[in-house]
Amino acid sequence: MDLSIAASVASALAIGLFYLAWQNNHVAFKRIAKLAALALMFAALFLWVEQHGPELGTCYAVVAFSLQAWGWIYFARQRIDKNIKRVTLPFVGGFAKPNAAECANTIVKVAACIGLSGVCAMLVTVVWTTTLSLSKVNQIALGIYTMPILWGAAVYWLCAENKLWRPVCILSVLSGLSYLFIYSV
Amino acid sequence: MSFSISPSVNKSALKSHAWIGLAVSVLMYWVCFSGTLSVFSQELLRWEQPHIMDDLSYTPSSIQTAYERFFAMKDGTTEGNIVLRLPTQDLPRARISADGEAWNISPTGELSEPSNAPITDLIVDLHTALHLPEDIGMILVSMLGAILSALIISGLIAHRRIFKDAFRLRTGNNEQLTQGDLHNRMSVWGLPFHLMIALTGVYFGLASFLTSVYADAIYDGKKLDLFADIYGSSIQVEHQPKVANMARALSEIRRMEPNTQPVFITLENATKDNQYILLGSQHLDKLIYSEQYRFDSHGNYIDKVGYSDGEAGQQAIFSVYRIHFGHFGPEAMKIFFGLMGFALTIISVTGINLWLAKRQKQDALNQLWVGFVWGTPIAFICAALFQFILAIPTKAVFWLALLVILSGVLSQKNLLKTHLFLLNLLAVLLIALPTTHFVVHYPDALVPNSIAINTAFIVFALCVWRYRYSRVRKGWDRQ
């Protein structure tokens, strides 16, 4: 219990130091404060782990840090009471109808985000994790936890790229190569 | 050395973030909102049936009695396994189920009444499968987990002033500024939590696809070998007695593992010649759902599957459930998880609000979004009220209520007034719900769990009124 309280205090102090570093314009002070805040963050993590073990301790550290940061931000909020005239946006009934090209582009994008990205992420994940010198169970667990990130990255690229054919082609090639690697080796 | 993202990358990341967010807007909101409520599913389940006594003093013999009564009621045969949910601190009541039928168990071992929680089911089913058939729904929701990780990646790259604005929250008259700050601050400081929810969320519906590919790649297509490595191989027993000795297995586990909390008993291959007992017991210092201990039908210990001291990967896989739902540690942890889930809900709403505000016009999309955001909790409460008063199926009422709200909102041109009306309606319903619960379940509603939940509803009503009042002060009702 004592360690948990110490851990909470340490992470609150870490956020306080981050806040001071953020507010201050002095470069040297900023650096020292950030370093000290990082050290306190790790100290808090260590104390949580010491009290509750590595699994629960890490979870408590993450949750406590986020909630304390939000609490700090709320209490340090700036109230801007300028008399801003509210602009009422014009109301146009119904929907803005997209043209055929936009519809086609959207359908391709959605299909690629769900189907192609998902398949590519799964196949590539299996390929890269199975090349690591880990036990089979650890390879699978690593794959389960990292596959969504690859999928997310692929979706991001598909939606960020102006030339849609580029990510579509590259993801298709990656999927094909991974498929060949898995099913022909 | 300084690290910066070029403005063009930044711009395309913002475009990507907006596109992905819009594509999943309503679905993501439903999953986040119902997920927040699902954190408290065990408390809601107790709230729905407050007359069933909470009690931790179940003995192995009372569990055995309940099992034998259930066995006799089913005429000694079941299609599937028989599952007993044992009482724990967060759900201090026992339940037995098989073939889609579930009964509550009294502390003396009687089958008191069927377990029935339509309101909790309404919420949890929306979160796990969006009320679609389970197979399709779970896959769709898991895909949203992957999309959430795409939103996190694109959001990070799009956020040019991530450090400069690290603590900035501007409140006041400029609604758009406040919403933007809320969206960014909550996203950035809650990042590890959001990422963890996304990664674990993908597991439930899509892990089977990934493990199939793994089976092809490293197990020569033998899925059973993969399952044996991860989930433990099944055991072969024969000539087992028809009635299993669960009391002995329970007593044995308390003697063998006194520092663990038994949470369930499954009678595998129930009522068959090769039935055996699988007893799940939670290790309180670990995130795995439980270690599984196996006993034959006489109650003799055979072995354990080995999750608690197995490989790191095996433990990581078995930790997914508790990490995702925050069902670990003290009861306060659930409140913290609820808060963080609510923050994710706010992020999903403010993101769309910002996109709508930037369009410089209002159309049916604005109307529908307001309808979905405020209509969903209103529809939840309507479903709960109709269930309490008339026992009408909750899902039908939920969708009907949402449809009525959306139609109503589409017919209103003054969005601000519609918004205020929905806030008013929600606040009134948030008072009506605990009042109805109290009246229908008096005096059983006077148990601490029900009092806490009913009080929480009243506090939420006050928060909604406070929010509405702040909008009225800004002159929303005069426009």
XYZ file of C-alpha atoms in Angstrom:
664
model
C 0.000 0.000 0.000
C 2.818 2.413 0.948
C 4.592 1.674 -2.318
C 1.384 2.282 -4.277
C 0.998 5.698 -2.653
C 4.668 6.491 -3.336
C 4.194 5.385 -6.964
C 1.114 7.631 -7.363
C 3.002 10.584 -5.884
C 6.007 9.921 -8.133
C 3.911 9.823 -11.308
C 2.005 12.973 -10.233
C 5.346 14.730 -9.671
C 6.546 13.510 -13.070
C 3.514 15.100 -14.727
C 4.072 18.267 -12.692
C 7.649 18.451 -13.947
C 6.546 17.855 -17.530
C 4.079 20.705 -17.062
C 6.783 23.021 -15.696
C 9.068 22.115 -18.605
C 6.214 22.804 -21.021
C 5.486 26.214 -19.488
C 9.072 27.383 -19.164
C 11.024 28.981 -22.028
C 14.482 28.390 -20.574
C 16.061 25.585 -22.657
C 18.398 24.247 -19.944
C 15.591 24.134 -17.378
C 13.298 22.407 -19.879
C 15.873 19.668 -20.440
C 16.581 19.068 -16.759
C 12.884 19.050 -15.877
C 12.059 16.581 -18.668
C 14.897 14.267 -17.625
C 13.814 14.412 -13.997
C 10.206 13.750 -15.055
C 11.293 10.710 -17.070
C 13.299 9.436 -14.098
C 10.251 9.868 -11.856
C 8.067 8.056 -14.375
C 10.386 5.063 -14.320
C 10.590 5.262 -10.517
C 6.783 5.166 -10.374
C 6.720 2.173 -12.714
C 9.331 0.418 -10.593
C 7.319 1.048 -7.417
C 4.070 -0.208 -8.982
C 5.861 -3.341 -10.194
C 7.498 -3.837 -6.807
C 4.114 -3.684 -5.074
C 1.896 -5.600 -7.514
C 4.225 -7.623 -9.737
C 5.217 -6.883 -13.354
C 1.847 -7.542 -14.972
C -0.584 -5.687 -12.720
C 2.076 -3.097 -11.806
C 2.562 -2.035 -15.433
C -1.209 -1.751 -15.962
C -1.613 0.376 -12.828
C 1.291 2.611 -13.908
C -0.270 3.237 -17.342
C -3.764 3.904 -16.006
C -2.537 6.138 -13.154
C -0.323 8.177 -15.458
C -3.049 8.850 -18.032
C -5.681 9.754 -15.449
C -3.319 12.031 -13.530
C -2.263 13.762 -16.748
C -5.908 14.393 -17.705
C -6.603 15.646 -14.198
C -3.649 18.040 -14.418
C -4.736 19.307 -17.841
C -8.257 19.912 -16.550
C -7.085 21.912 -13.541
C -4.567 23.883 -15.628
C -7.137 24.699 -18.341
C -7.262 28.197 -19.793
C -10.631 29.873 -19.778
C -11.086 32.134 -22.772
C -14.142 34.295 -22.243
C -13.777 36.532 -25.241
C -17.147 37.441 -26.564
C -16.863 35.359 -29.697
C -19.840 35.837 -31.925
C -21.307 32.480 -32.651
C -21.493 31.802 -36.350
C -24.533 29.801 -37.275
C -23.549 27.648 -40.203
C -25.990 27.690 -43.120
C -28.338 24.730 -43.228
C -28.579 22.827 -46.494
C -31.146 20.042 -46.466
C -30.311 16.472 -47.512
C -26.881 15.067 -48.323
C -24.169 16.293 -50.659
C -24.297 13.548 -53.293
C -20.881 12.195 -54.358
C -20.171 11.636 -58.048
C -19.539 8.227 -59.639
C -15.734 8.567 -59.520
C -15.803 9.384 -55.806
C -18.078 6.406 -55.170
C -15.777 4.052 -57.065
C -12.718 5.409 -55.260
C -14.429 4.950 -51.894
C -15.465 1.374 -52.672
C -11.907 0.454 -53.709
C -10.512 2.144 -50.602
C -12.899 0.393 -48.219
C -12.252 -2.977 -49.846
C -8.498 -2.409 -49.665
C -8.642 -1.199 -46.051
C -10.613 -4.200 -44.888
C -9.654 -7.038 -47.219
C -6.234 -6.350 -48.693
C -4.734 -4.686 -45.605
C -6.045 -7.413 -43.312
C -4.784 -10.264 -45.476
C -1.442 -8.540 -46.017
C -0.998 -7.818 -42.293
C -1.739 -11.427 -41.355
C 0.550 -12.980 -43.963
C 3.439 -10.561 -43.351
C 3.078 -11.002 -39.583
C 3.345 -14.776 -39.884
C 6.408 -14.432 -42.120
C 8.363 -12.019 -39.934
C 7.510 -13.636 -36.596
C 8.379 -17.137 -37.759
C 11.836 -16.003 -38.820
C 12.637 -15.026 -35.217
C 14.375 -17.559 -33.013
C 11.498 -17.833 -30.547
C 9.378 -20.779 -29.511
C 6.264 -21.359 -31.610
C 3.913 -20.149 -28.880
C 5.885 -16.925 -28.425
C 5.924 -16.352 -32.182
C 2.149 -16.687 -32.294
C 1.635 -14.396 -29.285
C 3.935 -11.776 -30.797
C 1.975 -12.034 -34.037
C -1.371 -11.636 -32.275
C -0.213 -8.447 -30.560
C 1.590 -6.866 -33.548
C -0.649 -7.798 -36.476
C -3.206 -5.032 -35.708
C -0.415 -2.423 -35.853
C 0.651 -3.595 -39.316
C -2.986 -3.616 -40.398
C -3.446 -0.109 -39.008
C -0.311 1.130 -40.757
C -1.526 -0.319 -44.068
C -4.939 1.329 -43.651
C -3.252 4.635 -42.809
C -1.120 4.459 -45.942
C -4.069 3.546 -48.168
C -5.994 6.569 -46.963
C -3.066 8.996 -46.904
C -1.650 8.271 -50.345
C -2.931 10.403 -53.227
C -2.212 7.701 -55.770
C -4.276 4.809 -54.480
C -2.741 2.326 -56.911
C 0.652 2.593 -55.165
C -0.308 1.134 -51.771
C -2.709 -1.302 -53.471
C 0.087 -2.635 -55.687
C 2.695 -2.799 -52.935
C 0.355 -4.454 -50.429
C -0.711 -6.959 -53.101
C 2.921 -7.784 -53.906
C 3.775 -8.129 -50.204
C 0.789 -10.413 -49.687
C 1.749 -12.528 -52.696
C 5.370 -12.885 -51.612
C 4.377 -13.750 -48.051
C 1.862 -16.291 -49.337
C 4.544 -17.913 -51.483
C 6.971 -17.922 -48.545
C 4.451 -19.627 -46.245
C 2.913 -22.113 -48.644
C 5.843 -23.064 -50.829
C 8.676 -23.392 -48.296
C 18.933 16.939 -33.310
C 15.273 17.657 -33.639
C 12.585 15.434 -35.034
C 9.836 16.872 -37.170
C 7.286 15.666 -39.667
C 7.111 17.495 -42.977
C 3.954 19.575 -43.576
C 2.988 17.467 -46.611
C 3.173 14.188 -44.633
C 1.278 15.925 -41.905
C -1.429 17.049 -44.289
C -1.881 13.624 -45.834
C -1.954 12.053 -42.360
C -4.732 14.436 -41.379
C -6.624 13.526 -44.539
C -6.175 9.848 -43.756
C -7.226 10.325 -40.126
C -10.398 12.131 -41.177
C -11.288 9.571 -43.839
C -10.820 6.566 -41.563
C -12.611 8.260 -38.675
C -15.596 9.137 -40.847
C -15.784 5.668 -42.353
C -16.241 4.044 -38.953
C -17.755 6.964 -37.033
C -21.034 5.518 -35.790
C -19.764 1.953 -35.382
C -16.715 3.145 -33.415
C -18.926 5.311 -31.207
C -21.276 2.400 -30.474
C -18.398 0.047 -29.683
C -16.625 2.594 -27.434
C -19.783 3.653 -25.607
C -21.141 0.138 -25.050
C -17.606 -1.012 -24.154
C -17.442 1.621 -21.421
C -20.711 0.315 -19.986
C -19.587 -3.317 -20.453
C -16.750 -2.739 -17.990
C -19.534 -2.731 -15.371
C -21.410 -5.710 -16.838
C -21.154 -7.733 -13.613
C -22.539 -4.877 -11.525
C -25.321 -4.258 -14.069
C -26.196 -7.941 -14.005
C -26.602 -7.774 -10.229
C -28.595 -4.539 -10.576
C -31.024 -6.236 -12.962
C -31.791 -9.029 -10.497
C -31.342 -7.339 -7.120
C -33.590 -9.843 -5.346
C -30.990 -12.554 -5.838
C -28.876 -12.472 -2.742
C -25.175 -11.688 -3.056
C -23.289 -14.243 -1.020
C -19.737 -15.537 -1.015
C -20.381 -18.310 1.490
C -20.952 -21.140 -0.981
C -19.571 -24.473 0.119
C -18.339 -27.268 -2.158
C -21.326 -29.343 -1.064
C -23.846 -26.614 -1.995
C -22.260 -26.388 -5.458
C -22.494 -30.180 -5.731
C -26.158 -30.088 -4.686
C -26.940 -27.445 -7.309
C -25.176 -29.462 -9.998
C -27.066 -32.637 -9.064
C -30.400 -30.782 -9.113
C -29.612 -29.284 -12.506
C -28.501 -32.720 -13.738
C -31.791 -34.239 -12.575
C -33.780 -31.375 -14.135
C -32.093 -32.079 -17.481
C -32.960 -35.789 -17.107
C -29.280 -36.704 -16.949
C -28.394 -35.603 -20.495
C -27.088 -32.401 -22.059
C -25.941 -31.620 -25.570
C -22.984 -29.459 -24.544
C -20.796 -28.883 -21.490
C -22.206 -27.962 -18.103
C -20.688 -24.725 -16.796
C -20.804 -23.489 -13.199
C -19.873 -19.870 -12.558
C -18.603 -19.633 -8.983
C -19.167 -16.580 -6.750
C -16.372 -13.984 -6.654
C -15.960 -10.537 -5.089
C -17.141 -8.705 -8.220
C -20.012 -11.130 -8.911
C -20.896 -12.766 -5.586
C -23.484 -15.189 -6.926
C -23.268 -18.647 -8.493
C -24.861 -19.791 -11.738
C -25.125 -23.060 -13.639
C -25.751 -23.332 -17.363
C -25.937 -25.775 -20.260
C -27.548 -25.811 -23.700
C -28.417 -22.109 -23.500
C -30.252 -22.424 -20.170
C -28.844 -20.664 -17.080
C -30.004 -20.812 -13.455
C -28.983 -18.870 -10.387
C -27.881 -20.954 -7.420
C -28.790 -20.121 -3.834
C -26.091 -20.466 -1.130
C -27.811 -23.672 0.014
C -27.528 -25.199 -3.440
C -31.092 -24.724 -4.725
C -31.748 -23.577 -8.271
C -33.453 -20.330 -7.331
C -34.569 -18.960 -10.734
C -33.351 -18.642 -14.325
C -30.543 -16.140 -14.786
C -32.005 -13.328 -16.860
C -30.181 -10.092 -17.709
C -31.636 -8.644 -20.942
C -30.399 -5.093 -20.281
C -26.805 -6.207 -19.659
C -27.054 -8.482 -22.704
C -28.268 -5.538 -24.805
C -25.163 -3.540 -23.890
C -22.609 -6.350 -24.031
C -23.977 -7.735 -27.318
C -23.726 -4.295 -28.931
C -20.101 -4.129 -27.842
C -19.100 -7.637 -28.884
C -21.114 -8.100 -32.068
C -23.175 -4.948 -32.782
C -26.344 -7.072 -32.362
C -25.417 -8.965 -35.533
C -25.105 -12.774 -35.683
C -22.182 -13.518 -33.372
C -19.707 -14.804 -35.996
C -20.077 -11.844 -38.343
C -20.480 -9.282 -35.579
C -17.355 -10.293 -33.690
C -15.267 -10.160 -36.857
C -16.629 -6.701 -37.664
C -15.932 -5.405 -34.149
C -12.436 -6.886 -34.224
C -11.811 -5.117 -37.531
C -12.711 -1.896 -35.732
C -9.805 -2.683 -33.382
C -7.443 -2.676 -36.368
C -9.062 0.533 -37.633
C -8.555 2.070 -34.180
C -4.851 1.344 -34.453
C -4.905 3.033 -37.899
C -6.559 6.055 -36.287
C -3.901 6.103 -33.569
C -1.050 5.955 -36.113
C -2.555 8.590 -38.415
C -3.528 10.780 -35.451
C 0.018 10.734 -34.105
C 1.518 11.699 -37.459
C -1.165 14.321 -38.079
C -0.613 15.984 -34.707
C 2.082 18.540 -35.556
C 2.016 20.352 -32.213
C 1.986 17.240 -30.070
C 4.642 18.568 -27.665
C 3.895 22.288 -28.003
C 0.271 21.739 -27.007
C 0.916 18.927 -24.532
C -1.030 20.557 -21.674
C -3.269 23.001 -23.549
C -6.982 22.886 -22.881
C -8.852 26.033 -23.839
C -12.404 26.293 -22.592
C -14.908 29.090 -22.982
C -16.985 30.383 -25.820
C -15.093 28.811 -28.679
C -16.639 25.352 -28.823
C -14.507 24.168 -31.738
C -11.274 25.068 -29.957
C -12.357 23.243 -26.799
C -13.405 20.140 -28.726
C -10.128 20.100 -30.658
C -8.100 20.410 -27.452
C -10.160 17.730 -25.708
C -9.780 15.377 -28.695
C -6.007 15.843 -28.864
C -5.166 15.864 -25.132
C -7.289 12.827 -24.346
C -5.852 10.944 -27.319
C -2.209 11.712 -26.629
C -2.125 11.171 -22.856
C -4.273 8.052 -23.057
C -2.319 6.593 -25.961
C -1.008 3.400 -24.259
C -4.526 2.578 -23.080
C -6.127 3.204 -26.482
C -3.471 1.125 -28.223
C -3.914 -1.704 -25.742
C -7.697 -1.666 -26.281
C -7.162 -1.757 -30.058
C -4.650 -4.630 -29.992
C -6.586 -6.799 -27.565
C -9.882 -5.990 -29.291
C -8.664 -7.495 -32.554
C -7.978 -10.801 -30.811
C -11.584 -11.831 -30.077
C -12.853 -12.057 -33.643
C -9.771 -12.389 -35.791
C -7.262 -14.510 -33.856
C -8.690 -17.670 -35.401
C -7.783 -16.450 -38.914
C -4.249 -15.632 -37.851
C -3.759 -18.941 -36.040
C -4.953 -20.777 -39.172
C -2.114 -19.199 -41.138
C 0.312 -20.035 -38.311
C -0.926 -23.633 -38.368
C -0.143 -23.797 -42.105
C 3.250 -22.132 -41.658
C 4.715 -23.924 -38.651
C 2.441 -26.870 -37.823
C 2.085 -28.365 -41.337
C -1.567 -27.401 -41.320
C -2.320 -29.349 -38.130
C -4.508 -26.921 -36.218
C -5.038 -29.315 -33.342
C -1.299 -29.336 -32.635
C -1.298 -25.528 -32.524
C -4.296 -25.492 -30.187
C -2.581 -28.087 -27.982
C 0.497 -25.847 -27.711
C -1.495 -22.728 -26.849
C -4.603 -23.960 -25.082
C -3.279 -27.292 -23.792
C -4.042 -30.723 -25.201
C -7.280 -32.456 -24.275
C -7.126 -35.457 -21.973
C -8.577 -38.900 -22.507
C -10.565 -40.513 -19.706
C -13.131 -43.288 -19.899
C -15.639 -45.202 -17.786
C -16.360 -42.125 -15.730
C -19.307 -42.027 -13.294
C -22.449 -40.349 -14.600
C -22.534 -37.815 -11.719
C -19.255 -35.934 -11.295
C -17.845 -35.171 -7.859
C -17.409 -31.411 -8.092
C -17.332 -30.941 -4.322
C -14.185 -33.024 -4.088
C -12.503 -31.157 -6.939
C -13.353 -27.817 -5.289
C -12.042 -28.947 -1.884
C -8.921 -30.271 -3.559
C -8.185 -26.995 -5.363
C -8.589 -25.024 -2.137
C -6.050 -27.313 -0.514
C -3.622 -27.330 -3.457
C -3.808 -23.640 -4.442
C -5.069 -21.708 -1.408
C -3.972 -18.341 -2.858
C -6.080 -18.622 -5.988
C -9.752 -17.790 -6.554
C -11.829 -20.553 -8.211
C -14.021 -18.854 -10.830
C -15.651 -21.582 -12.880
C -16.111 -25.313 -13.274
C -16.763 -26.836 -16.676
C -17.860 -30.405 -17.018
C -16.276 -31.297 -20.346
C -18.096 -33.945 -22.438
C -20.855 -33.655 -19.822
C -23.062 -36.701 -19.214
C -20.855 -38.811 -21.493
C -18.663 -41.743 -20.552
C -15.503 -39.615 -20.976
C -16.589 -36.554 -19.000
C -14.055 -34.747 -16.809
C -13.905 -31.638 -14.641
C -12.076 -28.484 -15.744
C -11.737 -26.045 -12.850
C -10.615 -22.476 -13.566
C -8.914 -20.682 -10.717
C -7.662 -17.103 -10.897
C -4.113 -16.254 -9.823
C -4.634 -12.827 -8.310
C -1.134 -11.526 -9.122
C -1.463 -12.382 -12.823
C -3.459 -11.089 -15.768
C -4.323 -14.498 -17.221
C -8.044 -15.177 -16.906
C -7.387 -18.351 -14.926
C -5.231 -21.449 -14.626
C -7.184 -24.555 -15.583
C -6.952 -27.614 -13.329
C -8.282 -30.937 -14.582
C -9.920 -33.610 -12.473
C -11.572 -36.873 -13.409
C -15.251 -37.379 -12.690
C -14.464 -38.810 -9.238
C -12.793 -35.499 -8.342
C -9.246 -36.850 -8.497
C -6.673 -34.307 -9.664
C -5.106 -35.143 -13.058
C -3.042 -32.130 -14.131
C -3.119 -28.417 -14.914
C -2.971 -26.882 -18.384
C -0.067 -24.659 -17.338
C -1.023 -21.098 -18.261
C 0.183 -19.668 -14.944
C 3.751 -20.881 -15.321
C 3.767 -21.423 -19.076
C 5.657 -19.494 -21.720
C 5.378 -15.696 -21.810
C 3.480 -15.914 -25.091
C 0.891 -18.286 -23.690
C 0.344 -15.994 -20.708
C 0.106 -12.961 -23.008
C -2.621 -14.655 -25.049
C -4.580 -15.604 -21.943
C -4.313 -12.090 -20.536
C -6.239 -10.506 -23.423
C -9.688 -10.687 -21.804
C -8.811 -9.146 -18.455
C -6.635 -6.429 -20.002
C -9.375 -5.471 -22.462
C -12.181 -5.224 -19.901
C -10.181 -4.022 -16.875
C -11.378 -6.983 -14.807
C -8.364 -7.132 -12.529
C -7.207 -5.587 -9.295
C -9.523 -3.768 -6.882
C -13.053 -2.615 -7.759
C -11.716 0.940 -8.276
C -9.853 -0.356 -11.321
C -13.182 -0.808 -13.083
C -14.046 2.829 -12.406
C -10.681 3.915 -13.840
C -11.199 1.681 -16.886
C -14.702 3.086 -17.257
C -13.294 6.625 -17.228
C -10.703 5.746 -19.836
C -13.323 4.047 -22.000
C -15.513 7.144 -21.676
C -12.550 9.254 -22.788
C -12.258 7.076 -25.908
C -15.976 7.649 -26.523
C -15.488 11.426 -26.196
C -12.547 11.230 -28.615
C -14.678 9.420 -31.191
C -17.475 12.008 -30.855
C -15.296 15.147 -30.838
C -13.358 13.891 -33.871
C -16.511 13.815 -35.995
C -17.759 17.084 -34.471
C -14.536 18.778 -35.606
C -14.859 17.414 -39.121
C -18.479 18.555 -39.328
C -17.612 22.045 -38.048
C -14.875 22.480 -40.659
C -17.327 21.948 -43.519
C -18.808 25.434 -42.993
C -22.340 24.169 -43.599
C -24.900 21.962 -41.943
C -26.846 19.199 -43.604
C -28.434 15.840 -42.857
C -25.062 14.456 -41.674
C -25.044 16.952 -38.793
C -28.593 15.984 -37.905
C -27.874 12.266 -38.024
C -24.688 12.577 -35.971
C -26.494 14.444 -33.182
C -29.189 11.769 -33.364
C -26.722 8.896 -33.065
C -24.662 10.464 -30.269
C -27.525 11.395 -27.954
C -30.024 8.906 -29.328
C -27.948 5.860 -28.386
C -27.991 6.414 -24.597
C -31.646 7.495 -24.821
C -32.500 4.291 -26.707
C -30.594 2.223 -24.118
C -32.639 3.750 -21.312
C -35.925 3.361 -23.206
C -35.121 -0.331 -23.707
C -34.330 -0.735 -20.005
C -37.529 1.069 -18.931
C -39.750 -0.996 -21.229
C -38.048 -4.133 -19.952
C -38.662 -3.183 -16.317
C -42.281 -2.161 -16.811
C -43.589 -4.409 -19.598
C -40.816 -7.035 -20.034
C -40.567 -6.188 -23.753
C -37.412 -7.523 -25.508
C -34.692 -4.906 -25.144
C -33.059 -5.116 -28.571
C -36.306 -4.444 -30.441
C -37.076 -1.397 -28.280
C -33.500 -0.115 -28.588
C -33.471 -0.105 -32.390
C -37.014 1.195 -32.645
C -36.265 4.047 -30.245
C -33.085 4.927 -32.139
C -34.995 4.899 -35.427
C -37.672 7.205 -34.006
C -35.034 9.610 -32.657
C -33.142 9.689 -35.967
C -36.352 10.324 -37.912
C -37.316 13.057 -35.476
C -33.906 14.713 -35.671
C -33.950 14.627 -39.492
C -37.186 16.583 -39.509
C -35.729 19.394 -37.364
C -33.757 22.181 -39.019
C -32.593 23.941 -35.864
C -29.827 21.634 -34.701
C -28.988 23.569 -31.546
C -32.531 23.372 -30.248
C -32.748 19.684 -31.182
C -29.484 19.127 -29.348
C -30.854 20.857 -26.226
C -34.085 18.865 -26.441
C -32.183 15.553 -26.612
C -30.048 16.579 -23.627
C -33.182 17.378 -21.671
C -34.779 14.086 -22.626
C -31.646 12.152 -21.664
C -31.444 13.854 -18.273
C -35.111 13.128 -17.545
C -34.718 9.490 -18.570
C -31.564 9.176 -16.440
C -33.726 10.099 -13.458
C -36.649 7.934 -14.586
C -34.497 4.812 -14.878
C -33.284 4.545 -11.259
C -36.718 5.657 -10.025
C -38.413 2.889 -11.998
C -35.812 0.371 -10.866
C -36.408 1.401 -7.262
C -40.204 1.143 -7.554
C -40.183 -2.176 -9.423
C -37.585 -3.812 -7.185
C -38.415 -2.266 -3.788
C -37.243 -3.343 -1.157
C -34.603 -5.466 -2.974
C -33.256 -2.292 -4.602
C -31.858 -1.250 -1.230
C -28.733 -3.400 -1.599
C -25.395 -1.514 -1.903
C -24.802 -2.493 -5.549
C -28.211 -1.201 -6.701
C -27.926 1.944 -4.587
C -24.495 2.680 -6.110
C -25.702 2.185 -9.689
C -28.927 4.162 -9.191
C -26.941 6.977 -7.584
C -24.530 6.916 -10.529
C -27.486 7.379 -12.935
C -28.660 10.404 -10.954
C -25.133 11.861 -10.992
C -25.000 11.345 -14.776
C -28.359 13.137 -15.078
C -26.924 16.105 -13.161
C -23.848 16.113 -15.414
C -26.059 16.154 -18.523
C -28.101 19.027 -17.058
C -24.922 20.905 -16.208
C -23.700 20.405 -19.776
C -27.068 21.565 -21.134
C -27.080 24.594 -18.848
C -23.605 25.631 -20.026
C -24.936 25.521 -23.616
C -27.974 27.597 -22.684
C -25.653 30.172 -21.113
C -23.827 30.359 -24.423
C -27.121 31.306 -26.039
C -27.887 28.071 -27.892
C -31.567 28.358 -27.067
C -31.822 31.823 -28.638
C -30.604 30.796 -32.088
